[in-house]
mmCIF file of C-alpha atoms in Angstrom:
data_model
loop_
_atom_site.group_PDB
_atom_site.id
_atom_site.type_symbol
_atom_site.label_atom_id
_atom_site.label_comp_id
_atom_site.label_asym_id
_atom_site.label_seq_id
_atom_site.Cartn_x
_atom_site.Cartn_y
_atom_site.Cartn_z
ATOM 1 C CA MET L 272 118.357 182.379 39.471
ATOM 2 C CA SER L 273 116.935 181.166 42.583
ATOM 3 C CA PHE L 274 114.582 177.966 42.931
ATOM 4 C CA ALA L 275 111.020 178.104 44.276
ATOM 5 C CA LYS L 276 110.999 174.676 45.857
ATOM 6 C CA ILE L 277 113.803 172.287 46.717
ATOM 7 C CA ALA L 278 113.112 168.624 47.650
ATOM 8 C CA ILE L 279 115.440 166.664 49.735
ATOM 9 C CA ILE L 280 115.441 162.999 49.654
ATOM 10 C CA GLY L 281 117.254 161.468 52.554
ATOM 11 C CA LEU L 282 117.183 163.397 55.833
ATOM 12 C CA GLY L 283 120.525 162.349 57.478
ATOM 13 C CA LEU L 284 123.583 164.586 57.993
ATOM 14 C CA GLN L 285 123.842 165.957 54.557
ATOM 15 C CA GLY L 286 119.995 166.238 53.903
ATOM 16 C CA GLY L 287 119.270 167.655 57.096
ATOM 17 C CA SER L 288 122.017 170.151 57.075
ATOM 18 C CA ILE L 289 121.010 171.351 53.369
ATOM 19 C CA GLY L 290 117.460 171.853 54.732
ATOM 20 C CA LEU L 291 118.457 173.949 57.723
ATOM 21 C CA ALA L 292 120.845 175.862 55.670
ATOM 22 C CA VAL L 293 118.413 176.750 52.957
ATOM 23 C CA GLN L 294 115.756 177.775 55.560
ATOM 24 C CA GLN L 295 118.311 179.870 57.404
ATOM 25 C CA TYR L 296 119.977 181.655 54.377
ATOM 26 C CA LEU L 297 117.317 181.419 51.677
ATOM 27 C CA PRO L 298 113.969 181.516 53.691
ATOM 28 C CA LYS L 299 111.911 182.337 50.659
ATOM 29 C CA ILE L 300 112.569 178.922 49.033
ATOM 30 C CA ALA L 301 110.142 176.270 50.099
ATOM 31 C CA THR L 302 111.686 172.938 51.255
ATOM 32 C CA SER L 303 110.090 169.568 51.511
ATOM 33 C CA GLY L 304 111.916 166.049 52.363
ATOM 34 C CA TYR L 305 111.365 162.494 52.538
ATOM 35 C CA ASP L 306 113.274 159.544 54.205
ATOM 36 C CA ARG L 307 112.215 155.888 53.932
ATOM 37 C CA ASP L 308 112.629 155.419 57.799
ATOM 38 C CA PRO L 309 109.525 156.656 59.510
ATOM 39 C CA ALA L 310 111.539 157.194 62.596
ATOM 40 C CA THR L 311 113.739 159.452 60.730
ATOM 41 C CA ARG L 312 110.824 161.359 59.195
ATOM 42 C CA ALA L 313 109.372 161.763 62.598
ATOM 43 C CA ARG L 314 112.664 163.204 64.071
ATOM 44 C CA ALA L 315 113.122 165.384 61.008
ATOM 45 C CA ALA L 316 109.611 167.120 61.563
ATOM 46 C CA GLU L 317 110.523 167.599 65.268
ATOM 47 C CA ARG L 318 113.755 169.161 64.412
ATOM 48 C CA GLY L 319 112.253 171.247 61.452
ATOM 49 C CA LEU L 320 115.052 169.985 58.972
ATOM 50 C CA VAL L 321 112.705 170.995 55.984
ATOM 51 C CA GLY L 322 109.499 173.095 55.807
ATOM 52 C CA HIS L 323 107.589 169.897 55.045
ATOM 53 C CA VAL L 324 108.243 166.204 55.772
ATOM 54 C CA ALA L 325 106.412 164.170 53.242
ATOM 55 C CA GLU L 326 105.137 160.709 53.734
ATOM 56 C CA THR L 327 106.004 159.573 50.394
ATOM 57 C CA ALA L 328 108.788 160.417 47.850
ATOM 58 C CA VAL L 329 106.232 161.401 45.209
ATOM 59 C CA GLU L 330 104.646 163.972 47.716
ATOM 60 C CA ALA L 331 108.033 165.358 48.474
ATOM 61 C CA VAL L 332 109.166 166.152 44.928
ATOM 62 C CA GLN L 333 105.772 167.588 43.773
ATOM 63 C CA ASP L 334 106.248 170.839 42.373
ATOM 64 C CA ALA L 335 110.038 171.048 43.239
ATOM 65 C CA ASP L 336 112.337 172.506 40.680
ATOM 66 C CA LEU L 337 115.339 171.153 42.371
ATOM 67 C CA VAL L 338 115.608 167.527 43.862
ATOM 68 C CA ILE L 339 118.807 166.552 45.880
ATOM 69 C CA PHE L 340 119.371 162.916 46.522
ATOM 70 C CA CYS L 341 121.012 162.528 50.015
ATOM 71 C CA VAL L 342 121.028 158.919 50.122
ATOM 72 C CA PRO L 343 123.877 156.184 50.101
ATOM 73 C CA LEU L 344 125.284 155.565 46.790
ATOM 74 C CA GLY L 345 123.792 152.173 46.626
ATOM 75 C CA ALA L 346 120.271 153.528 47.193
ATOM 76 C CA MET L 347 120.399 156.174 44.429
ATOM 77 C CA GLY L 348 118.668 154.224 41.693
ATOM 78 C CA ASP L 349 115.847 153.082 43.980
ATOM 79 C CA ALA L 350 115.401 156.571 45.365
ATOM 80 C CA ALA L 351 115.245 158.065 41.953
ATOM 81 C CA ARG L 352 112.680 155.388 40.795
ATOM 82 C CA GLU L 353 110.473 156.133 43.645
ATOM 83 C CA CYS L 354 110.548 159.909 42.964
ATOM 84 C CA ALA L 355 110.017 159.667 39.255
ATOM 85 C CA PRO L 356 106.225 159.628 38.857
ATOM 86 C CA GLY L 357 106.202 162.937 40.817
ATOM 87 C CA LEU L 358 108.970 164.794 39.143
ATOM 88 C CA ARG L 359 108.380 167.937 37.136
ATOM 89 C CA GLY L 360 109.696 167.466 33.524
ATOM 90 C CA ASP L 361 111.955 170.743 34.185
ATOM 91 C CA ALA L 362 113.268 169.646 37.688
ATOM 92 C CA ILE L 363 116.838 169.799 38.136
ATOM 93 C CA ILE L 364 118.265 166.501 39.693
ATOM 94 C CA SER L 365 121.303 166.597 41.980
ATOM 95 C CA ASP L 366 122.993 164.648 44.930
ATOM 96 C CA VAL L 367 125.686 164.836 47.431
ATOM 97 C CA GLY L 368 127.339 161.538 46.951
ATOM 98 C CA SER L 369 131.163 161.086 46.993
ATOM 99 C CA SER L 370 131.496 158.968 43.864
ATOM 100 C CA LYS L 371 130.293 160.979 40.706
ATOM 101 C CA GLU L 372 130.828 158.797 37.637
ATOM 102 C CA ALA L 373 128.769 156.045 39.318
ATOM 103 C CA VAL L 374 126.009 158.481 40.518
ATOM 104 C CA ALA L 375 125.714 160.259 36.981
ATOM 105 C CA LYS L 376 125.443 156.774 35.393
ATOM 106 C CA VAL L 377 122.671 155.568 37.685
ATOM 107 C CA LEU L 378 120.578 158.659 37.726
ATOM 108 C CA GLY L 379 120.974 158.987 33.900
ATOM 109 C CA GLU L 380 119.648 155.569 33.422
ATOM 110 C CA VAL L 381 116.764 155.905 35.767
ATOM 111 C CA LEU L 382 115.777 159.628 34.807
ATOM 112 C CA PRO L 383 116.922 160.062 31.222
ATOM 113 C CA ASN L 384 114.686 162.871 30.462
ATOM 114 C CA HIS L 385 115.897 165.033 33.251
ATOM 115 C CA THR L 386 118.696 167.623 33.702
ATOM 116 C CA ILE L 387 121.117 165.787 36.099
ATOM 117 C CA ILE L 388 124.023 167.909 37.679
ATOM 118 C CA PRO L 389 125.861 165.663 40.384
ATOM 119 C CA ALA L 390 127.342 167.550 43.078
ATOM 120 C CA HIS L 391 129.519 166.692 46.212
ATOM 121 C CA PRO L 392 129.793 168.871 49.194
ATOM 122 C CA VAL L 393 133.188 167.936 50.842
ATOM 123 C CA ALA L 394 131.961 168.533 54.255
ATOM 124 C CA GLY L 395 130.708 166.227 56.935
ATOM 125 C CA THR L 396 131.268 164.705 60.466
ATOM 126 C CA GLU L 397 131.470 161.129 61.715
ATOM 127 C CA ASN L 398 127.793 161.463 62.857
ATOM 128 C CA SER L 399 124.819 160.484 60.999
ATOM 129 C CA GLY L 400 120.940 160.446 61.025
ATOM 130 C CA PRO L 401 118.435 163.225 61.566
ATOM 131 C CA ASP L 402 120.071 164.674 64.712
ATOM 132 C CA ALA L 403 123.461 165.142 63.057
ATOM 133 C CA GLY L 404 122.601 168.103 60.665
ATOM 134 C CA PHE L 405 123.365 171.695 61.354
ATOM 135 C CA ALA L 406 122.945 174.777 59.252
ATOM 136 C CA SER L 407 126.638 175.785 59.186
ATOM 137 C CA LEU L 408 128.029 172.504 57.886
ATOM 138 C CA PHE L 409 128.962 173.875 54.523
ATOM 139 C CA GLU L 410 130.427 177.217 55.576
ATOM 140 C CA GLY L 411 133.775 177.630 54.001
ATOM 141 C CA ARG L 412 133.828 174.129 52.654
ATOM 142 C CA TRP L 413 134.210 173.065 49.004
ATOM 143 C CA CYS L 414 131.161 171.886 47.039
ATOM 144 C CA ILE L 415 132.673 170.037 43.852
ATOM 145 C CA ILE L 416 129.950 170.106 40.838
ATOM 146 C CA THR L 417 130.460 167.583 38.254
ATOM 147 C CA PRO L 418 128.310 168.283 35.250
ATOM 148 C CA ALA L 419 128.275 166.201 32.180
ATOM 149 C CA GLU L 420 129.341 167.828 28.761
ATOM 150 C CA GLY L 421 126.674 169.799 27.212
ATOM 151 C CA THR L 422 124.980 170.815 30.495
ATOM 152 C CA ASP L 423 123.006 173.934 30.323
ATOM 153 C CA PRO L 424 125.289 176.669 31.692
ATOM 154 C CA PHE L 425 122.245 178.436 33.142
ATOM 155 C CA GLU L 426 121.073 175.505 35.176
ATOM 156 C CA LEU L 427 124.663 174.942 36.288
ATOM 157 C CA GLU L 428 124.914 178.504 37.443
ATOM 158 C CA ARG L 429 121.605 178.030 39.352
ATOM 159 C CA LEU L 430 122.922 175.131 41.347
ATOM 160 C CA SER L 431 126.310 176.868 41.935
ATOM 161 C CA VAL L 432 124.797 180.019 43.212
ATOM 162 C CA LEU L 433 122.688 177.851 45.642
ATOM 163 C CA TRP L 434 125.606 176.204 47.218
ATOM 164 C CA GLN L 435 127.487 179.529 47.483
ATOM 165 C CA ALA L 436 124.313 180.919 49.251
ATOM 166 C CA ILE L 437 124.529 178.419 52.016
ATOM 167 C CA GLY L 438 128.264 179.051 52.645
ATOM 168 C CA ALA L 439 130.034 176.664 50.287
ATOM 169 C CA ARG L 440 132.853 177.429 47.853
ATOM 170 C CA VAL L 441 132.045 175.991 44.431
ATOM 171 C CA GLU L 442 134.481 174.037 42.204
ATOM 172 C CA ILE L 443 133.595 172.576 38.794
ATOM 173 C CA MET L 444 135.263 169.388 37.963
ATOM 174 C CA ALA L 445 135.010 166.365 35.653
ATOM 175 C CA PRO L 446 133.360 163.355 37.278
ATOM 176 C CA ALA L 447 136.312 161.035 36.582
ATOM 177 C CA HIS L 448 138.931 163.558 38.037
ATOM 178 C CA HIS L 449 136.631 164.064 40.932
ATOM 179 C CA ASP L 450 136.711 160.413 41.736
ATOM 180 C CA ARG L 451 140.565 160.277 41.567
ATOM 181 C CA VAL L 452 141.001 163.102 43.964
ATOM 182 C CA LEU L 453 138.573 161.973 46.499
ATOM 183 C CA ALA L 454 139.928 158.626 46.430
ATOM 184 C CA VAL L 455 143.252 159.952 47.822
ATOM 185 C CA THR L 456 141.893 162.845 50.024
ATOM 186 C CA SER L 457 138.894 160.992 51.527
ATOM 187 C CA HIS L 458 138.325 157.410 50.529
ATOM 188 C CA LEU L 459 141.714 156.054 51.150
ATOM 189 C CA PRO L 460 142.162 157.728 54.716
ATOM 190 C CA HIS L 461 138.851 156.263 55.725
ATOM 191 C CA LEU L 462 139.933 152.846 54.466
ATOM 192 C CA ILE L 463 143.238 153.221 56.448
ATOM 193 C CA ALA L 464 141.222 154.388 59.653
ATOM 194 C CA TYR L 465 138.810 151.382 59.412
ATOM 195 C CA THR L 466 141.900 149.134 59.028
ATOM 196 C CA ILE L 467 143.951 150.396 61.777
ATOM 197 C CA VAL L 468 141.062 150.431 64.303
ATOM 198 C CA GLY L 469 140.128 146.984 63.292
ATOM 199 C CA THR L 470 143.775 146.021 63.837
ATOM 200 C CA ALA L 471 143.589 147.389 67.108
ATOM 201 C CA GLY L 472 140.435 145.576 67.938
ATOM 202 C CA ASP L 473 142.060 142.154 66.884
ATOM 203 C CA LEU L 474 144.837 142.860 69.287
ATOM 204 C CA GLU L 475 142.527 143.782 72.263
ATOM 205 C CA GLU L 476 142.684 140.181 73.820
ATOM 206 C CA VAL L 477 146.336 140.240 73.794
ATOM 207 C CA THR L 478 146.804 143.727 75.144
ATOM 208 C CA GLN L 479 144.014 143.584 77.759
ATOM 209 C CA ASN L 480 142.387 146.855 77.036
ATOM 210 C CA GLU L 481 145.714 148.728 76.783
ATOM 211 C CA VAL L 482 145.140 149.733 73.075
ATOM 212 C CA ILE L 483 141.980 151.690 74.064
ATOM 213 C CA LYS L 484 143.208 152.756 77.536
ATOM 214 C CA TYR L 485 146.423 154.328 76.352
ATOM 215 C CA SER L 486 145.010 155.655 72.922
ATOM 216 C CA ALA L 487 147.221 158.631 71.839
ATOM 217 C CA GLY L 488 145.933 161.550 69.711
ATOM 218 C CA GLY L 489 146.677 159.822 66.440
ATOM 219 C CA PHE L 490 144.730 156.692 67.384
ATOM 220 C CA ARG L 491 141.885 159.020 68.639
ATOM 221 C CA ASP L 492 141.699 160.788 65.246
ATOM 222 C CA PHE L 493 141.563 157.410 63.560
ATOM 223 C CA THR L 494 138.817 156.140 65.592
ATOM 224 C CA ARG L 495 136.713 159.315 65.012
ATOM 225 C CA ILE L 496 136.994 158.768 61.237
ATOM 226 C CA ALA L 497 136.036 155.108 61.730
ATOM 227 C CA ALA L 498 133.009 155.983 63.502
ATOM 228 C CA SER L 499 131.502 157.096 60.194
ATOM 229 C CA ASP L 500 128.402 155.491 58.706
ATOM 230 C CA PRO L 501 129.124 151.933 57.556
ATOM 231 C CA THR L 502 126.495 151.724 54.825
ATOM 232 C CA MET L 503 127.657 154.971 53.124
ATOM 233 C CA TRP L 504 131.356 153.836 53.369
ATOM 234 C CA ARG L 505 130.656 150.291 52.124
ATOM 235 C CA ASP L 506 128.981 152.105 48.978
ATOM 236 C CA VAL L 507 131.774 154.448 48.572
ATOM 237 C CA PHE L 508 134.337 151.751 48.229
ATOM 238 C CA LEU L 509 132.096 149.710 45.811
ATOM 239 C CA TYR L 510 131.101 152.503 43.651
ATOM 240 C CA ASN L 511 134.418 154.222 43.372
ATOM 241 C CA ARG L 512 136.411 150.815 43.359
ATOM 242 C CA ASP L 513 138.811 151.468 40.419
ATOM 243 C CA ALA L 514 140.114 154.876 41.664
ATOM 244 C CA VAL L 515 140.440 153.554 45.374
ATOM 245 C CA LEU L 516 142.152 150.463 44.246
ATOM 246 C CA HIS L 517 144.619 152.508 42.221
ATOM 247 C CA MET L 518 145.279 154.874 45.158
ATOM 248 C CA LEU L 519 145.669 152.019 47.448
ATOM 249 C CA GLN L 520 148.323 150.505 45.238
ATOM 250 C CA VAL L 521 150.271 153.637 45.160
ATOM 251 C CA PHE L 522 149.885 154.017 48.914
ATOM 252 C CA THR L 523 151.095 150.450 49.508
ATOM 253 C CA GLU L 524 154.221 151.117 47.352
ATOM 254 C CA ASP L 525 155.049 154.214 49.366
ATOM 255 C CA LEU L 526 154.531 152.325 52.448
ATOM 256 C CA THR L 527 156.889 149.578 51.469
ATOM 257 C CA GLU L 528 159.469 152.222 50.872
ATOM 258 C CA LEU L 529 159.033 153.566 54.427
ATOM 259 C CA GLN L 530 159.264 149.993 55.663
ATOM 260 C CA LYS L 531 162.588 149.606 53.865
ATOM 261 C CA ALA L 532 163.846 152.746 55.318
ATOM 262 C CA ILE L 533 163.033 151.769 58.788
ATOM 263 C CA ARG L 534 164.664 148.340 58.370
ATOM 264 C CA LEU L 535 167.868 149.897 56.919
ATOM 265 C CA GLY L 536 167.960 152.544 59.497
ATOM 266 C CA ASP L 537 167.856 155.209 56.790
ATOM 267 C CA GLY L 538 167.058 158.208 58.994
ATOM 268 C CA GLU L 539 167.566 160.668 56.324
ATOM 269 C CA LYS L 540 164.931 159.394 54.165
ATOM 270 C CA LEU L 541 162.558 159.187 57.032
ATOM 271 C CA PHE L 542 163.207 162.799 57.988
ATOM 272 C CA ASP L 543 162.924 164.186 54.372
ATOM 273 C CA HIS L 544 159.636 162.303 54.075
ATOM 274 C CA PHE L 545 158.130 163.621 57.266
ATOM 275 C CA THR L 546 159.189 167.152 56.542
ATOM 276 C CA ARG L 547 157.579 167.041 53.086
ATOM 277 C CA THR L 548 154.269 165.581 54.631
ATOM 278 C CA ARG L 549 154.486 168.309 57.423
ATOM 279 C CA ALA L 550 154.591 171.057 54.829
ATOM 280 C CA ILE L 551 151.443 169.602 53.021
ATOM 281 C CA ARG L 552 149.768 169.630 56.521
ATOM 282 C CA ARG L 553 150.501 173.210 56.912
ATOM 283 C CA SER L 554 149.163 174.073 53.541
ATOM 284 C CA ILE L 555 145.861 172.427 54.354
ATOM 285 C CA ILE L 556 145.463 174.943 57.464
ATOM 286 C CA GLU L 557 146.620 177.940 55.188
ATOM 287 C CA GLN L 558 143.740 176.783 52.769
ATOM 288 C CA GLY L 559 141.357 176.963 55.622
ATOM 289 C CA GLN L 560 140.497 173.333 55.495
ATOM 290 C CA ASP L 561 141.409 172.864 59.084
ATOM 291 C CA VAL L 562 142.667 174.955 62.074
ATOM 292 C CA ALA L 563 146.045 175.064 63.691
ATOM 293 C CA SER L 564 144.684 175.003 67.394
ATOM 294 C CA ALA L 565 145.197 172.122 69.664
ATOM 295 C CA ASN L 566 143.385 168.936 68.626
ATOM 296 C CA PHE L 567 142.562 170.872 65.285
ATOM 297 C CA GLY L 568 139.927 172.776 67.249
ATOM 298 C CA ARG L 569 137.868 169.661 68.077
ATOM 299 C CA ASP L 570 135.965 169.937 71.463
ATOM 300 C CA GLY L 571 136.935 166.360 72.821
ATOM 301 C CA LYS L 572 133.521 164.987 72.129
ATOM 302 C CA VAL L 573 134.615 163.639 68.812
#
């Protein structure tokens, strides 16, 4: 069920990590890659992110039976159009974007005669670019695959086996459900992080560097998240707009309730809320999505 050649379009954190992982765990599969940025292509070749770094998108996808788009959501359409002339008719088209309904729509419009199976590896760091990738990025992490109704089960299984082979755990999910789930587990936390760090920045003149100087663990974690790629997250919020706005409204209502509890001195309500959320945190560790060690096992560099 393996692929003979995989083409990766976009050689940043996700694309580079897929290329390295395939070469490490599935060395018989040929890999090629392309990135619009010449400097990224040069660095990708130096690091050996894929077996061959092509100078054009058409060259990269030549003879590939799987093409994975690892570009920002807003660039998916253009990337697909750029690749179209070189695609095999039976090539499977996939991606790694974190908004699936929008991706399926765009890729379906540009490549209507191809099998499109969107996917989203729920793995990453705040780093980006060709130096950010590493082969173990997906180990023990979920890859959510969101096939359209009527997708060939054989092709879906081929893609699932690939992700499992490079370390991921695979979940099959409807695109709309994926977008709602990720809105609360990923997109909203990033929006909150960007907002809090921005608020601290606005206060900087008043506090004379004290916000940065005396940053506690919680604020350090927010700044880590807020260091993520601006282009990618701009596109996430625009392309998953409805789900994000819905979750933001729910969050705002919950925040208002906590604000009321603080104003009224309702310690019992606060305690109950913090107890419940603490239990959720522990379940995340139990599910293997983080570790219980100090600073969540982070080494101080992030």
